């Protein structure tokens, strides 16, 4: 994904976070008895942790954090994904997420330097998602929980 302007890119990232927040919350509930439950619970926890940080950054930047119906609808649709497609969805998303980290790096470069701490956070949380997906694809669903626990502990300081 290439962004023409910082605002366009940041709005796209806000929409991604809203989509993920809604989708992962639904997946965490729907998979509670499935072997992948630890992964989805951890992802949900990460997105809940991200939400106030992104809202605050959007406010500081003077960019509305209202993402529209599209992100919310995509999140709800992902939440209803059948069990049989969940691992494949991560296999599909993984390389795109790796690429997206680079898009976010470029976004951070063109963003206001006053937000460099937030942009560093934005990159760390996206890199965490890559690590979580990689663990899940290797069948280590529980590893996602410890990765998120460590991240939240480190970021909460």
mmCIF file with all atom_site columns, C-alpha atoms in Angstrom:
data_model
loop_
_atom_site.group_PDB
_atom_site.id
_atom_site.type_symbol
_atom_site.label_atom_id
_atom_site.label_alt_id
_atom_site.label_comp_id
_atom_site.label_asym_id
_atom_site.label_entity_id
_atom_site.label_seq_id
_atom_site.pdbx_PDB_ins_code
_atom_site.Cartn_x
_atom_site.Cartn_y
_atom_site.Cartn_z
_atom_site.occupancy
_atom_site.B_iso_or_equiv
_atom_site.pdbx_formal_charge
_atom_site.auth_seq_id
_atom_site.auth_comp_id
_atom_site.auth_asym_id
_atom_site.auth_atom_id
_atom_site.pdbx_PDB_model_num
ATOM 1   C CA . UNK A 1 1   ? 0.000   0.000   0.000  1.00 0.00 ? 1   UNK A CA 1
ATOM 2   C CA . UNK A 1 2   ? 1.462   3.335   -1.014 1.00 0.00 ? 2   UNK A CA 1
ATOM 3   C CA . UNK A 1 3   ? 0.194   6.532   0.495  1.00 0.00 ? 3   UNK A CA 1
ATOM 4   C CA . UNK A 1 4   ? -0.027  9.840   -1.361 1.00 0.00 ? 4   UNK A CA 1
ATOM 5   C CA . UNK A 1 5   ? -0.117  11.902  1.825  1.00 0.00 ? 5   UNK A CA 1
ATOM 6   C CA . UNK A 1 6   ? 0.537   11.338  5.490  1.00 0.00 ? 6   UNK A CA 1
ATOM 7   C CA . UNK A 1 7   ? -3.116  11.937  6.321  1.00 0.00 ? 7   UNK A CA 1
ATOM 8   C CA . UNK A 1 8   ? -4.272  9.360   3.759  1.00 0.00 ? 8   UNK A CA 1
ATOM 9   C CA . UNK A 1 9   ? -1.853  6.785   5.170  1.00 0.00 ? 9   UNK A CA 1
ATOM 10  C CA . UNK A 1 10  ? -2.725  7.456   8.773  1.00 0.00 ? 10  UNK A CA 1
ATOM 11  C CA . UNK A 1 11  ? -6.451  7.225   8.024  1.00 0.00 ? 11  UNK A CA 1
ATOM 12  C CA . UNK A 1 12  ? -5.790  3.850   6.366  1.00 0.00 ? 12  UNK A CA 1
ATOM 13  C CA . UNK A 1 13  ? -3.919  2.688   9.470  1.00 0.00 ? 13  UNK A CA 1
ATOM 14  C CA . UNK A 1 14  ? -6.767  3.893   11.712 1.00 0.00 ? 14  UNK A CA 1
ATOM 15  C CA . UNK A 1 15  ? -9.183  1.892   9.540  1.00 0.00 ? 15  UNK A CA 1
ATOM 16  C CA . UNK A 1 16  ? -6.926  -1.185  9.819  1.00 0.00 ? 16  UNK A CA 1
ATOM 17  C CA . UNK A 1 17  ? -6.870  -0.909  13.587 1.00 0.00 ? 17  UNK A CA 1
ATOM 18  C CA . UNK A 1 18  ? -10.677 -0.506  13.735 1.00 0.00 ? 18  UNK A CA 1
ATOM 19  C CA . UNK A 1 19  ? -11.167 -3.487  11.429 1.00 0.00 ? 19  UNK A CA 1
ATOM 20  C CA . UNK A 1 20  ? -8.782  -5.575  13.541 1.00 0.00 ? 20  UNK A CA 1
ATOM 21  C CA . UNK A 1 21  ? -10.320 -4.457  16.846 1.00 0.00 ? 21  UNK A CA 1
ATOM 22  C CA . UNK A 1 22  ? -13.795 -5.537  15.775 1.00 0.00 ? 22  UNK A CA 1
ATOM 23  C CA . UNK A 1 23  ? -12.690 -8.687  13.948 1.00 0.00 ? 23  UNK A CA 1
ATOM 24  C CA . UNK A 1 24  ? -10.358 -9.959  16.661 1.00 0.00 ? 24  UNK A CA 1
ATOM 25  C CA . UNK A 1 25  ? -12.932 -9.363  19.407 1.00 0.00 ? 25  UNK A CA 1
ATOM 26  C CA . UNK A 1 26  ? -15.407 -11.513 17.482 1.00 0.00 ? 26  UNK A CA 1
ATOM 27  C CA . UNK A 1 27  ? -12.787 -14.181 16.736 1.00 0.00 ? 27  UNK A CA 1
ATOM 28  C CA . UNK A 1 28  ? -11.757 -14.351 20.388 1.00 0.00 ? 28  UNK A CA 1
ATOM 29  C CA . UNK A 1 29  ? -15.355 -15.118 21.340 1.00 0.00 ? 29  UNK A CA 1
ATOM 30  C CA . UNK A 1 30  ? -16.081 -17.522 18.475 1.00 0.00 ? 30  UNK A CA 1
ATOM 31  C CA . UNK A 1 31  ? -12.923 -19.586 18.951 1.00 0.00 ? 31  UNK A CA 1
ATOM 32  C CA . UNK A 1 32  ? -12.893 -19.868 22.743 1.00 0.00 ? 32  UNK A CA 1
ATOM 33  C CA . UNK A 1 33  ? -12.987 -23.692 22.568 1.00 0.00 ? 33  UNK A CA 1
ATOM 34  C CA . UNK A 1 34  ? -10.794 -24.021 19.471 1.00 0.00 ? 34  UNK A CA 1
ATOM 35  C CA . UNK A 1 35  ? -7.055  -24.806 19.485 1.00 0.00 ? 35  UNK A CA 1
ATOM 36  C CA . UNK A 1 36  ? -6.357  -21.363 18.003 1.00 0.00 ? 36  UNK A CA 1
ATOM 37  C CA . UNK A 1 37  ? -8.159  -19.549 20.845 1.00 0.00 ? 37  UNK A CA 1
ATOM 38  C CA . UNK A 1 38  ? -4.949  -18.310 22.540 1.00 0.00 ? 38  UNK A CA 1
ATOM 39  C CA . UNK A 1 39  ? -3.880  -16.579 19.322 1.00 0.00 ? 39  UNK A CA 1
ATOM 40  C CA . UNK A 1 40  ? -7.210  -14.799 18.819 1.00 0.00 ? 40  UNK A CA 1
ATOM 41  C CA . UNK A 1 41  ? -7.464  -13.833 22.511 1.00 0.00 ? 41  UNK A CA 1
ATOM 42  C CA . UNK A 1 42  ? -3.980  -12.342 22.360 1.00 0.00 ? 42  UNK A CA 1
ATOM 43  C CA . UNK A 1 43  ? -4.745  -10.469 19.143 1.00 0.00 ? 43  UNK A CA 1
ATOM 44  C CA . UNK A 1 44  ? -7.942  -9.091  20.686 1.00 0.00 ? 44  UNK A CA 1
ATOM 45  C CA . UNK A 1 45  ? -6.006  -7.959  23.736 1.00 0.00 ? 45  UNK A CA 1
ATOM 46  C CA . UNK A 1 46  ? -3.430  -6.206  21.575 1.00 0.00 ? 46  UNK A CA 1
ATOM 47  C CA . UNK A 1 47  ? -6.111  -4.341  19.631 1.00 0.00 ? 47  UNK A CA 1
ATOM 48  C CA . UNK A 1 48  ? -7.858  -3.251  22.822 1.00 0.00 ? 48  UNK A CA 1
ATOM 49  C CA . UNK A 1 49  ? -4.488  -2.010  24.110 1.00 0.00 ? 49  UNK A CA 1
ATOM 50  C CA . UNK A 1 50  ? -3.845  -0.171  20.816 1.00 0.00 ? 50  UNK A CA 1
ATOM 51  C CA . UNK A 1 51  ? -7.210  1.585   20.589 1.00 0.00 ? 51  UNK A CA 1
ATOM 52  C CA . UNK A 1 52  ? -6.724  4.412   23.124 1.00 0.00 ? 52  UNK A CA 1
ATOM 53  C CA . UNK A 1 53  ? -3.179  5.053   21.880 1.00 0.00 ? 53  UNK A CA 1
ATOM 54  C CA . UNK A 1 54  ? -4.384  5.451   18.310 1.00 0.00 ? 54  UNK A CA 1
ATOM 55  C CA . UNK A 1 55  ? -7.312  7.641   19.378 1.00 0.00 ? 55  UNK A CA 1
ATOM 56  C CA . UNK A 1 56  ? -4.950  9.929   21.291 1.00 0.00 ? 56  UNK A CA 1
ATOM 57  C CA . UNK A 1 57  ? -2.531  10.149  18.346 1.00 0.00 ? 57  UNK A CA 1
ATOM 58  C CA . UNK A 1 58  ? -5.365  10.954  15.933 1.00 0.00 ? 58  UNK A CA 1
ATOM 59  C CA . UNK A 1 59  ? -6.543  13.696  18.270 1.00 0.00 ? 59  UNK A CA 1
ATOM 60  C CA . UNK A 1 60  ? -3.042  15.176  18.587 1.00 0.00 ? 60  UNK A CA 1
ATOM 61  C CA . UNK A 1 61  ? -2.685  15.083  14.797 1.00 0.00 ? 61  UNK A CA 1
ATOM 62  C CA . UNK A 1 62  ? -6.089  16.652  14.224 1.00 0.00 ? 62  UNK A CA 1
ATOM 63  C CA . UNK A 1 63  ? -7.245  13.648  12.195 1.00 0.00 ? 63  UNK A CA 1
ATOM 64  C CA . UNK A 1 64  ? -10.673 12.172  12.827 1.00 0.00 ? 64  UNK A CA 1
ATOM 65  C CA . UNK A 1 65  ? -10.509 8.614   14.093 1.00 0.00 ? 65  UNK A CA 1
ATOM 66  C CA . UNK A 1 66  ? -13.908 7.895   12.557 1.00 0.00 ? 66  UNK A CA 1
ATOM 67  C CA . UNK A 1 67  ? -13.213 5.196   9.998  1.00 0.00 ? 67  UNK A CA 1
ATOM 68  C CA . UNK A 1 68  ? -16.612 4.734   8.430  1.00 0.00 ? 68  UNK A CA 1
ATOM 69  C CA . UNK A 1 69  ? -18.740 1.670   7.937  1.00 0.00 ? 69  UNK A CA 1
ATOM 70  C CA . UNK A 1 70  ? -16.303 -0.203  5.686  1.00 0.00 ? 70  UNK A CA 1
ATOM 71  C CA . UNK A 1 71  ? -13.776 -1.030  8.415  1.00 0.00 ? 71  UNK A CA 1
ATOM 72  C CA . UNK A 1 72  ? -16.513 -2.044  10.839 1.00 0.00 ? 72  UNK A CA 1
ATOM 73  C CA . UNK A 1 73  ? -18.233 -4.238  8.247  1.00 0.00 ? 73  UNK A CA 1
ATOM 74  C CA . UNK A 1 74  ? -14.956 -5.968  7.295  1.00 0.00 ? 74  UNK A CA 1
ATOM 75  C CA . UNK A 1 75  ? -14.291 -6.612  10.989 1.00 0.00 ? 75  UNK A CA 1
ATOM 76  C CA . UNK A 1 76  ? -17.704 -8.175  11.484 1.00 0.00 ? 76  UNK A CA 1
ATOM 77  C CA . UNK A 1 77  ? -17.315 -10.342 8.397  1.00 0.00 ? 77  UNK A CA 1
ATOM 78  C CA . UNK A 1 78  ? -13.921 -11.611 9.571  1.00 0.00 ? 78  UNK A CA 1
ATOM 79  C CA . UNK A 1 79  ? -15.485 -12.383 12.933 1.00 0.00 ? 79  UNK A CA 1
ATOM 80  C CA . UNK A 1 80  ? -17.841 -14.833 11.233 1.00 0.00 ? 80  UNK A CA 1
ATOM 81  C CA . UNK A 1 81  ? -15.146 -16.651 9.292  1.00 0.00 ? 81  UNK A CA 1
ATOM 82  C CA . UNK A 1 82  ? -15.510 -20.446 9.507  1.00 0.00 ? 82  UNK A CA 1
ATOM 83  C CA . UNK A 1 83  ? -12.953 -22.336 11.614 1.00 0.00 ? 83  UNK A CA 1
ATOM 84  C CA . UNK A 1 84  ? -11.695 -24.108 8.525  1.00 0.00 ? 84  UNK A CA 1
ATOM 85  C CA . UNK A 1 85  ? -10.537 -20.809 6.972  1.00 0.00 ? 85  UNK A CA 1
ATOM 86  C CA . UNK A 1 86  ? -8.917  -19.133 9.983  1.00 0.00 ? 86  UNK A CA 1
ATOM 87  C CA . UNK A 1 87  ? -5.403  -20.521 9.606  1.00 0.00 ? 87  UNK A CA 1
ATOM 88  C CA . UNK A 1 88  ? -5.550  -19.897 5.852  1.00 0.00 ? 88  UNK A CA 1
ATOM 89  C CA . UNK A 1 89  ? -6.588  -16.305 6.485  1.00 0.00 ? 89  UNK A CA 1
ATOM 90  C CA . UNK A 1 90  ? -3.435  -15.806 8.568  1.00 0.00 ? 90  UNK A CA 1
ATOM 91  C CA . UNK A 1 91  ? -1.330  -17.563 5.929  1.00 0.00 ? 91  UNK A CA 1
ATOM 92  C CA . UNK A 1 92  ? -2.791  -15.092 3.406  1.00 0.00 ? 92  UNK A CA 1
ATOM 93  C CA . UNK A 1 93  ? -2.372  -12.047 5.687  1.00 0.00 ? 93  UNK A CA 1
ATOM 94  C CA . UNK A 1 94  ? 1.156   -12.840 6.896  1.00 0.00 ? 94  UNK A CA 1
ATOM 95  C CA . UNK A 1 95  ? 3.201   -11.717 3.839  1.00 0.00 ? 95  UNK A CA 1
ATOM 96  C CA . UNK A 1 96  ? 0.941   -8.709  3.379  1.00 0.00 ? 96  UNK A CA 1
ATOM 97  C CA . UNK A 1 97  ? 1.501   -7.715  6.996  1.00 0.00 ? 97  UNK A CA 1
ATOM 98  C CA . UNK A 1 98  ? 5.268   -8.017  6.532  1.00 0.00 ? 98  UNK A CA 1
ATOM 99  C CA . UNK A 1 99  ? 4.971   -5.651  3.539  1.00 0.00 ? 99  UNK A CA 1
ATOM 100 C CA . UNK A 1 100 ? 2.677   -3.351  5.500  1.00 0.00 ? 100 UNK A CA 1
ATOM 101 C CA . UNK A 1 101 ? 5.352   -2.864  8.174  1.00 0.00 ? 101 UNK A CA 1
ATOM 102 C CA . UNK A 1 102 ? 7.456   -1.260  5.435  1.00 0.00 ? 102 UNK A CA 1
ATOM 103 C CA . UNK A 1 103 ? 4.517   0.935   4.402  1.00 0.00 ? 103 UNK A CA 1
ATOM 104 C CA . UNK A 1 104 ? 4.212   2.085   8.004  1.00 0.00 ? 104 UNK A CA 1
ATOM 105 C CA . UNK A 1 105 ? 7.949   2.824   8.120  1.00 0.00 ? 105 UNK A CA 1
ATOM 106 C CA . UNK A 1 106 ? 7.501   5.112   5.118  1.00 0.00 ? 106 UNK A CA 1
ATOM 107 C CA . UNK A 1 107 ? 4.447   6.678   6.748  1.00 0.00 ? 107 UNK A CA 1
ATOM 108 C CA . UNK A 1 108 ? 6.429   7.414   9.910  1.00 0.00 ? 108 UNK A CA 1
ATOM 109 C CA . UNK A 1 109 ? 9.119   9.150   7.835  1.00 0.00 ? 109 UNK A CA 1
ATOM 110 C CA . UNK A 1 110 ? 6.625   11.584  6.274  1.00 0.00 ? 110 UNK A CA 1
ATOM 111 C CA . UNK A 1 111 ? 4.697   12.136  9.504  1.00 0.00 ? 111 UNK A CA 1
ATOM 112 C CA . UNK A 1 112 ? 5.283   14.992  11.935 1.00 0.00 ? 112 UNK A CA 1
ATOM 113 C CA . UNK A 1 113 ? 8.461   14.529  13.961 1.00 0.00 ? 113 UNK A CA 1
ATOM 114 C CA . UNK A 1 114 ? 6.511   15.542  17.068 1.00 0.00 ? 114 UNK A CA 1
ATOM 115 C CA . UNK A 1 115 ? 4.832   12.119  16.877 1.00 0.00 ? 115 UNK A CA 1
ATOM 116 C CA . UNK A 1 116 ? 8.003   10.043  16.513 1.00 0.00 ? 116 UNK A CA 1
ATOM 117 C CA . UNK A 1 117 ? 7.353   8.201   19.800 1.00 0.00 ? 117 UNK A CA 1
ATOM 118 C CA . UNK A 1 118 ? 3.899   7.190   18.605 1.00 0.00 ? 118 UNK A CA 1
ATOM 119 C CA . UNK A 1 119 ? 5.236   6.140   15.184 1.00 0.00 ? 119 UNK A CA 1
ATOM 120 C CA . UNK A 1 120 ? 7.827   3.963   16.919 1.00 0.00 ? 120 UNK A CA 1
ATOM 121 C CA . UNK A 1 121 ? 4.967   2.386   18.887 1.00 0.00 ? 121 UNK A CA 1
ATOM 122 C CA . UNK A 1 122 ? 2.941   1.929   15.690 1.00 0.00 ? 122 UNK A CA 1
ATOM 123 C CA . UNK A 1 123 ? 5.833   0.011   14.124 1.00 0.00 ? 123 UNK A CA 1
ATOM 124 C CA . UNK A 1 124 ? 6.468   -2.107  17.224 1.00 0.00 ? 124 UNK A CA 1
ATOM 125 C CA . UNK A 1 125 ? 2.846   -3.211  17.449 1.00 0.00 ? 125 UNK A CA 1
ATOM 126 C CA . UNK A 1 126 ? 2.772   -4.089  13.734 1.00 0.00 ? 126 UNK A CA 1
ATOM 127 C CA . UNK A 1 127 ? 6.017   -6.061  14.059 1.00 0.00 ? 127 UNK A CA 1
ATOM 128 C CA . UNK A 1 128 ? 4.437   -7.845  17.014 1.00 0.00 ? 128 UNK A CA 1
ATOM 129 C CA . UNK A 1 129 ? 1.551   -8.870  14.769 1.00 0.00 ? 129 UNK A CA 1
ATOM 130 C CA . UNK A 1 130 ? 4.056   -10.358 12.313 1.00 0.00 ? 130 UNK A CA 1
ATOM 131 C CA . UNK A 1 131 ? 5.662   -12.350 15.141 1.00 0.00 ? 131 UNK A CA 1
ATOM 132 C CA . UNK A 1 132 ? 2.267   -13.515 16.396 1.00 0.00 ? 132 UNK A CA 1
ATOM 133 C CA . UNK A 1 133 ? 1.211   -14.667 12.935 1.00 0.00 ? 133 UNK A CA 1
ATOM 134 C CA . UNK A 1 134 ? 4.481   -16.484 12.409 1.00 0.00 ? 134 UNK A CA 1
ATOM 135 C CA . UNK A 1 135 ? 4.033   -18.319 15.730 1.00 0.00 ? 135 UNK A CA 1
ATOM 136 C CA . UNK A 1 136 ? 0.449   -19.251 14.841 1.00 0.00 ? 136 UNK A CA 1
ATOM 137 C CA . UNK A 1 137 ? 1.468   -20.584 11.437 1.00 0.00 ? 137 UNK A CA 1
ATOM 138 C CA . UNK A 1 138 ? 4.039   -22.784 13.172 1.00 0.00 ? 138 UNK A CA 1
ATOM 139 C CA . UNK A 1 139 ? 1.300   -24.179 15.418 1.00 0.00 ? 139 UNK A CA 1
ATOM 140 C CA . UNK A 1 140 ? 2.429   -22.205 18.465 1.00 0.00 ? 140 UNK A CA 1
ATOM 141 C CA . UNK A 1 141 ? -0.870  -20.472 19.258 1.00 0.00 ? 141 UNK A CA 1
ATOM 142 C CA . UNK A 1 142 ? -0.046  -20.059 22.952 1.00 0.00 ? 142 UNK A CA 1
ATOM 143 C CA . UNK A 1 143 ? 3.135   -18.124 22.089 1.00 0.00 ? 143 UNK A CA 1
ATOM 144 C CA . UNK A 1 144 ? 0.978   -15.199 20.949 1.00 0.00 ? 144 UNK A CA 1
ATOM 145 C CA . UNK A 1 145 ? -0.248  -14.689 24.504 1.00 0.00 ? 145 UNK A CA 1
ATOM 146 C CA . UNK A 1 146 ? 3.239   -14.397 25.964 1.00 0.00 ? 146 UNK A CA 1
ATOM 147 C CA . UNK A 1 147 ? 4.311   -12.084 23.129 1.00 0.00 ? 147 UNK A CA 1
ATOM 148 C CA . UNK A 1 148 ? 1.379   -9.763  23.814 1.00 0.00 ? 148 UNK A CA 1
ATOM 149 C CA . UNK A 1 149 ? 1.879   -9.964  27.594 1.00 0.00 ? 149 UNK A CA 1
ATOM 150 C CA . UNK A 1 150 ? 5.517   -8.922  27.183 1.00 0.00 ? 150 UNK A CA 1
ATOM 151 C CA . UNK A 1 151 ? 4.611   -6.145  24.739 1.00 0.00 ? 151 UNK A CA 1
ATOM 152 C CA . UNK A 1 152 ? 1.923   -4.696  26.987 1.00 0.00 ? 152 UNK A CA 1
ATOM 153 C CA . UNK A 1 153 ? 4.230   -4.937  29.991 1.00 0.00 ? 153 UNK A CA 1
ATOM 154 C CA . UNK A 1 154 ? 7.016   -3.144  28.137 1.00 0.00 ? 154 UNK A CA 1
ATOM 155 C CA . UNK A 1 155 ? 4.751   -0.478  26.633 1.00 0.00 ? 155 UNK A CA 1
ATOM 156 C CA . UNK A 1 156 ? 2.858   0.108   29.865 1.00 0.00 ? 156 UNK A CA 1
ATOM 157 C CA . UNK A 1 157 ? 5.974   1.440   31.573 1.00 0.00 ? 157 UNK A CA 1
#
